[in-house]
Amino acid sequence: MEQGPPGASGPAEPGPCLSARRGAEPAASASSLRAAPAQPGSHPIAVAAVLPAGGCGERMGVPTPKQFCPVLERPLISYTLQALERVYWIKDIVVAVTRENMGVMRDIIHKYQHERISLVEAGETRHRSIFNGLKALAKDQPDSQLSKPEVVIIHDAVRPFVEEDVLFNIVTAAKEHGAAGAIRPLVSTVISPSADGCLDHSLERARHRASEMPQAFQFNVIFEAYQQCSDHDLEFGTECLHLALKYSHTKAKLVEGSPDLWKVTYKRDLYAAESIIKERISHEICVVMDPKEDEEPVESLLKALKNELNDVKIESGELCQAGRDIQQSRLAECYNFVCMNETWKLLNMLEESNLSILYPVVVISVNFSDLKLVPLSQKMESLMWIRQSAKEMKKRNILLYGLIIDYSQSSRKWQI
């Protein structure tokens, strides 16, 4: 087993820090705005997660295992790891990968700066991979960074959109009932064919549910189930909740999951995942103010943005920085910036924060100019650095654009 960096109090939250604009209310911290639920239970409990990631992705129809397929040039499994890392009360994340993909997984952890990750070798089947992950957690050796948790989450490496509230509800239910799993309504009716290929019977869709992930268990419940289960179950079984029922006599609590729990299975699902990610990262814009800038055109621009982009959350403030470290802020997960005369400072902070490692970052440098006083050609020449810098920034996954707004000092009106 390979162990990653030791656990931290929470995942890294890269990104520039904005202080509130003069006269505005102070910015809240990222943790308070994320509305993260409290740690499960009446007392702190140890929670770990196991991700089986040893599949070859036969149904995907591509040579690369689907968990390593790129989505926006980033491996799918990295998004799933990020979703779990955001949950501060998950202490350890154990990933089971095949021996031939161990190096690939190490590179992903290093490149995308994942934390609290330990690697174990996957088994020949899904259940054997999960069992290997559980055995790594059960060792509980003094010299190991891993320790046996009270509750363990089992999740799929190819379900990247799991949210903290779903994990919290399932862990809470598992703590109380011994086992719990996410379910969703059936989309299609399930039928059973006869030996000759004709319809034998069908299930009443309203009475049945689709079993989804994540699932969670009291560690002793699921570990003892795996220790007792037959080779047939380890080879052909797919449902962890069934093992807990069959071998540990534990009836799982079923928790209604969100529509985002779907599993990337086919090639078309990669395009759907990419669309969801693009939509998520485009729903927030951070407007970076310059304290020396005339407030009137800036406020007019803010008002126009909010009127035109009704579905987009728009935050504003001034850049702040403490030493070399980028402070955590309410804008820690914003990937779209509109910048007023602070572009170089913002770009430097973005590079230091490594925010663009995770997703493409868009920066629009806005410049107000009275073109009656300063000719457009002269203003364009002074901003040629944007064009020159854009090529270099693109290599760092930062998309830099320039925008000149003609703002008349006399009429107090502006136009693009």
XYZ file of C-alpha atoms in Angstrom:
416
model
C 0.000 0.000 0.000
C 1.195 3.478 -0.846
C 0.257 6.412 1.326
C -0.166 9.970 0.181
C 0.387 13.161 2.160
C -0.952 13.084 5.712
C -4.485 14.263 6.308
C -5.221 17.921 6.838
C -8.028 19.779 8.483
C -9.516 20.402 5.066
C -8.713 20.307 1.371
C -6.686 22.988 -0.274
C -8.862 25.844 -1.457
C -6.801 27.768 -3.986
C -7.787 31.133 -5.353
C -7.341 34.849 -4.927
C -8.633 36.606 -1.880
C -10.922 39.578 -2.292
C -11.632 42.034 0.465
C -14.955 43.822 0.520
C -15.355 47.038 -1.450
C -15.417 50.156 0.697
C -18.875 50.593 2.056
C -19.855 47.021 1.293
C -20.431 44.270 3.821
C -17.327 42.219 4.656
C -16.846 39.007 2.754
C -17.729 35.815 4.552
C -15.308 32.929 4.729
C -15.420 30.138 2.174
C -16.411 27.578 4.799
C -19.391 29.584 6.017
C -20.699 30.142 2.494
C -20.295 26.544 1.441
C -22.981 25.570 3.974
C -21.090 22.424 4.901
C -22.974 20.206 7.359
C -21.549 19.567 10.772
C -19.520 16.458 11.364
C -21.837 13.431 11.531
C -23.091 12.282 14.914
C -23.196 13.825 18.348
C -19.431 13.321 18.692
C -16.633 13.342 16.146
C -16.430 10.008 14.344
C -13.644 8.710 12.157
C -14.736 8.439 8.522
C -12.741 7.051 5.585
C -13.583 6.312 1.956
C -12.681 3.466 -0.396
C -12.735 3.944 -4.177
C -12.405 0.842 -6.357
C -10.680 2.076 -9.541
C -9.393 -1.086 -11.142
C -11.955 -1.469 -13.911
C -10.988 -1.610 -17.564
C -14.101 0.170 -18.869
C -15.214 -2.399 -21.455
C -18.563 -0.659 -22.013
C -16.809 2.641 -22.680
C -15.334 1.231 -25.881
C -12.009 3.083 -25.540
C -8.535 1.695 -24.745
C -8.099 3.927 -21.678
C -9.918 2.802 -18.485
C -12.821 5.205 -18.059
C -11.640 6.478 -14.667
C -8.554 7.853 -16.432
C -10.356 9.268 -19.472
C -9.847 13.037 -19.810
C -12.659 15.482 -19.192
C -11.556 19.030 -19.996
C -8.037 17.562 -20.247
C -8.186 16.262 -16.675
C -8.702 12.588 -15.678
C -12.219 11.764 -14.556
C -11.056 10.216 -11.281
C -9.432 13.516 -10.283
C -12.872 15.174 -10.158
C -14.175 12.396 -7.901
C -11.197 12.718 -5.577
C -11.722 16.477 -5.426
C -15.371 15.972 -4.462
C -14.318 13.759 -1.534
C -11.391 15.969 -0.493
C -13.752 18.925 -0.083
C -15.418 17.041 2.778
C -13.145 17.844 5.700
C -14.463 15.076 7.941
C -13.356 12.302 5.551
C -9.954 11.560 7.040
C -8.542 9.025 4.554
C -9.317 8.139 0.938
C -8.076 4.734 -0.217
C -7.980 4.151 -3.986
C -7.632 0.627 -5.377
C -5.884 0.613 -8.783
C -4.266 -2.103 -10.864
C -0.525 -2.584 -10.649
C -0.015 -1.366 -14.233
C -1.907 1.877 -13.497
C -0.251 2.594 -10.144
C 2.214 5.002 -11.757
C -0.578 6.781 -13.636
C -2.462 7.254 -10.376
C 0.630 8.596 -8.591
C 1.108 11.138 -11.383
C -2.521 12.286 -11.078
C -2.196 12.739 -7.323
C 0.982 14.758 -7.781
C -0.164 16.895 -10.719
C -3.532 17.853 -9.251
C -2.229 18.118 -5.697
C -4.631 15.645 -4.152
C -4.324 15.037 -0.426
C -5.232 12.326 2.068
C -4.948 9.670 -0.685
C -3.500 6.185 -0.176
C -3.129 3.595 -2.931
C -3.663 -0.164 -2.765
C -3.497 -2.743 -5.502
C -6.870 -3.579 -7.002
C -8.210 -7.118 -7.162
C -9.515 -8.916 -10.222
C -13.089 -7.898 -9.457
C -14.847 -4.912 -7.929
C -15.540 -6.702 -4.633
C -11.934 -7.896 -4.342
C -10.723 -4.326 -4.902
C -13.026 -3.015 -2.177
C -11.866 -5.802 0.156
C -8.242 -4.788 -0.426
C -9.113 -1.210 0.487
C -10.871 -2.323 3.650
C -7.936 -4.509 4.654
C -5.609 -1.515 4.332
C -7.807 0.454 6.729
C -8.181 -2.491 9.131
C -4.433 -2.932 9.729
C -4.358 0.092 12.032
C -0.582 -0.110 12.486
C 1.223 2.435 14.727
C 3.599 3.392 11.902
C 0.773 3.768 9.362
C -0.930 7.019 8.503
C -4.164 5.054 8.129
C -6.312 4.012 11.044
C -9.461 1.956 11.249
C -12.477 4.259 10.847
C -15.796 3.978 12.583
C -17.665 4.463 9.310
C -16.376 3.800 5.795
C -17.809 5.239 2.590
C -17.646 3.144 -0.582
C -17.942 5.159 -3.768
C -17.281 4.766 -7.481
C -14.307 6.491 -9.073
C -16.501 7.396 -12.043
C -19.236 9.247 -10.132
C -17.613 12.693 -9.883
C -20.615 14.795 -8.868
C -21.335 13.547 -5.354
C -22.155 16.393 -2.956
C -21.322 16.713 0.720
C -24.941 16.733 1.886
C -25.516 13.311 0.261
C -22.387 11.921 1.919
C -23.441 13.406 5.246
C -26.931 11.872 5.077
C -25.581 8.441 4.169
C -22.829 8.452 6.808
C -25.330 9.565 9.459
C -27.738 6.771 8.470
C -24.923 4.191 8.452
C -23.822 5.263 11.923
C -27.352 4.628 13.185
C -28.372 1.545 11.165
C -25.034 -0.126 10.381
C -25.345 0.365 6.632
C -26.871 2.885 4.239
C -26.939 3.515 0.513
C -28.171 6.044 -1.997
C -31.146 5.145 -4.183
C -32.897 6.757 -7.123
C -36.265 6.132 -8.808
C -36.152 3.686 -11.717
C -36.145 5.405 -15.082
C -37.186 2.325 -17.071
C -39.317 -0.664 -16.148
C -37.318 -3.793 -15.256
C -38.453 -6.979 -16.997
C -37.417 -10.617 -16.671
C -37.146 -12.655 -19.895
C -37.865 -16.351 -20.095
C -35.411 -18.945 -21.423
C -36.858 -18.644 -24.936
C -36.355 -14.851 -24.988
C -39.984 -13.914 -24.295
C -41.324 -11.801 -21.469
C -41.699 -13.753 -18.244
C -42.713 -10.949 -15.876
C -42.036 -7.309 -15.108
C -41.480 -5.405 -11.869
C -43.783 -2.669 -10.684
C -41.555 0.355 -11.176
C -43.126 2.416 -8.372
C -42.208 -0.244 -5.784
C -38.540 -0.596 -6.748
C -35.502 1.659 -6.751
C -32.118 1.784 -8.438
C -29.185 1.265 -6.085
C -26.615 4.026 -6.503
C -23.401 5.114 -4.832
C -22.147 6.272 -2.382
C -22.832 3.705 0.292
C -21.580 3.771 3.878
C -21.149 1.180 6.605
C -20.042 0.809 10.146
C -16.565 -0.478 9.419
C -16.884 -3.700 11.410
C -20.171 -4.542 9.656
C -18.812 -4.423 6.114
C -15.334 -5.737 6.907
C -16.716 -8.816 8.656
C -19.108 -9.364 5.739
C -16.212 -9.373 3.274
C -14.201 -11.708 5.488
C -17.073 -14.229 5.450
C -18.342 -13.944 1.887
C -17.878 -16.720 -0.634
C -15.578 -16.723 -3.646
C -18.704 -16.639 -5.805
C -19.804 -13.365 -4.185
C -16.327 -11.874 -4.547
C -16.211 -12.860 -8.213
C -19.736 -12.079 -9.403
C -21.349 -9.845 -6.778
C -21.867 -6.126 -7.367
C -23.913 -4.941 -4.389
C -22.163 -4.130 -1.095
C -25.461 -3.594 0.738
C -26.402 -7.189 -0.095
C -23.174 -8.484 1.477
C -23.927 -6.571 4.682
C -27.417 -8.090 4.758
C -26.339 -11.634 3.846
C -23.295 -11.990 6.082
C -23.671 -9.373 8.823
C -27.489 -9.487 9.019
C -27.605 -5.698 8.716
C -30.507 -4.092 6.877
C -29.306 -0.969 5.128
C -31.154 2.314 5.447
C -32.002 3.558 1.941
C -31.454 7.270 1.390
C -32.862 9.184 -1.558
C -29.958 10.497 -3.610
C -29.654 13.436 -5.973
C -29.902 13.208 -9.786
C -26.153 13.966 -9.998
C -25.147 10.529 -8.694
C -25.161 8.950 -12.149
C -22.222 6.860 -13.247
C -20.027 7.597 -16.262
C -20.374 4.348 -18.202
C -20.429 5.034 -21.933
C -18.397 7.351 -24.142
C -21.318 9.756 -24.485
C -21.322 10.139 -20.691
C -17.917 11.832 -20.897
C -19.457 14.613 -23.002
C -22.338 14.930 -20.530
C -19.866 15.173 -17.640
C -17.926 17.868 -19.472
C -21.121 19.890 -20.003
C -22.034 19.653 -16.321
C -18.561 20.767 -15.234
C -18.587 23.708 -17.656
C -22.003 24.767 -16.396
C -20.921 24.569 -12.758
C -17.752 26.607 -13.149
C -19.497 29.275 -15.236
C -22.126 30.136 -12.630
C -19.956 32.531 -10.655
C -18.057 35.653 -11.668
C -15.621 37.510 -9.454
C -15.280 41.217 -10.228
C -11.889 42.457 -8.999
C -11.989 46.151 -8.107
C -9.209 48.696 -8.144
C -9.466 50.976 -5.062
C -8.048 53.812 -7.174
C -10.640 53.387 -9.930
C -13.541 55.791 -10.297
C -16.431 54.007 -8.601
C -19.184 55.271 -10.919
C -18.253 53.339 -14.115
C -17.435 50.255 -12.066
C -20.799 50.304 -10.322
C -22.508 50.815 -13.694
C -20.700 47.780 -15.100
C -21.645 45.680 -12.082
C -25.280 46.662 -12.456
C -25.227 45.805 -16.159
C -23.643 42.404 -15.495
C -26.236 41.531 -12.861
C -29.093 42.607 -15.139
C -27.830 40.573 -18.090
C -26.632 37.478 -16.213
C -29.589 36.637 -14.009
C -28.513 33.036 -13.357
C -24.902 33.867 -12.519
C -23.642 34.679 -9.031
C -21.554 37.864 -9.168
C -19.215 38.773 -6.323
C -17.013 41.849 -6.111
C -14.183 43.147 -3.975
C -10.564 44.253 -3.888
C -7.548 41.968 -4.079
C -5.715 41.233 -0.872
C -2.701 39.043 -0.211
C -0.795 38.038 2.902
C 2.814 37.220 2.184
C 3.191 34.553 -0.479
C 0.159 32.538 0.557
C -3.171 32.996 -1.139
C -5.807 33.425 1.530
C -8.973 31.356 1.489
C -12.070 33.366 0.713
C -15.644 33.214 -0.458
C -14.211 33.261 -3.992
C -11.987 30.227 -3.496
C -13.814 28.254 -6.172
C -14.435 31.020 -8.702
C -12.910 30.464 -12.123
C -14.161 33.557 -13.967
C -12.705 36.996 -13.224
C -13.486 40.487 -14.477
C -10.549 42.664 -13.477
C -10.286 46.480 -13.250
C -6.661 47.627 -13.614
C -5.389 44.910 -11.240
C -4.812 42.306 -13.936
C -1.097 41.670 -13.405
C -1.553 41.281 -9.672
C -4.465 38.897 -10.208
C -2.537 36.811 -12.754
C 0.403 36.482 -10.366
C -1.899 35.376 -7.565
C -3.646 32.863 -9.830
C -0.313 31.346 -10.838
C 0.802 31.056 -7.210
C -2.489 29.489 -6.174
C -2.400 26.786 -8.910
C -6.144 27.319 -9.338
C -5.902 26.674 -13.086
C -4.565 23.162 -12.476
C -8.099 22.055 -11.696
C -10.150 23.977 -14.269
C -9.623 26.586 -17.011
C -9.631 30.098 -15.549
C -11.053 33.033 -17.535
C -9.733 36.543 -16.861
C -11.212 39.586 -18.625
C -9.144 42.743 -18.179
C -11.502 45.743 -18.340
C -10.107 49.180 -19.089
C -12.194 52.359 -18.924
C -11.050 55.139 -21.219
C -12.521 58.377 -22.507
C -11.768 57.963 -26.204
C -12.450 61.649 -26.799
C -9.385 62.389 -24.717
C -7.266 59.327 -25.536
C -7.377 57.987 -29.124
C -8.351 54.344 -29.476
C -5.105 53.515 -31.314
C -3.073 54.910 -28.441
C -5.112 53.010 -25.880
C -4.820 49.785 -27.891
C -1.051 50.178 -28.060
C -0.828 50.568 -24.302
C -2.729 47.284 -23.877
C -0.705 45.197 -26.326
C 0.747 43.372 -23.346
C -2.598 41.563 -22.987
C -2.257 39.972 -26.425
C 1.346 39.036 -25.736
C 0.549 37.641 -22.292
C -2.517 35.724 -23.456
C -0.416 33.146 -25.326
C 1.770 32.505 -22.305
C -1.187 32.389 -19.927
C -2.990 29.862 -22.125
C -0.141 27.409 -21.486
C -1.058 27.688 -17.795
C -4.755 27.055 -18.513
C -5.583 30.757 -17.951
C -7.599 32.379 -20.750
C -6.836 36.117 -20.797
C -8.958 38.645 -22.703
C -8.912 42.445 -22.942
C -11.898 44.792 -23.088
C -11.866 48.560 -23.613
C -14.958 50.467 -22.464
C -15.403 53.988 -23.790
C -16.425 55.984 -20.743
C -17.177 59.654 -21.212
C -16.133 61.759 -18.244
C -18.501 64.530 -19.266
C -21.682 62.550 -19.927
C -20.935 59.779 -17.402
C -21.991 57.175 -19.981
C -20.065 54.209 -21.301
C -20.175 51.886 -24.270
C -18.129 48.899 -25.369
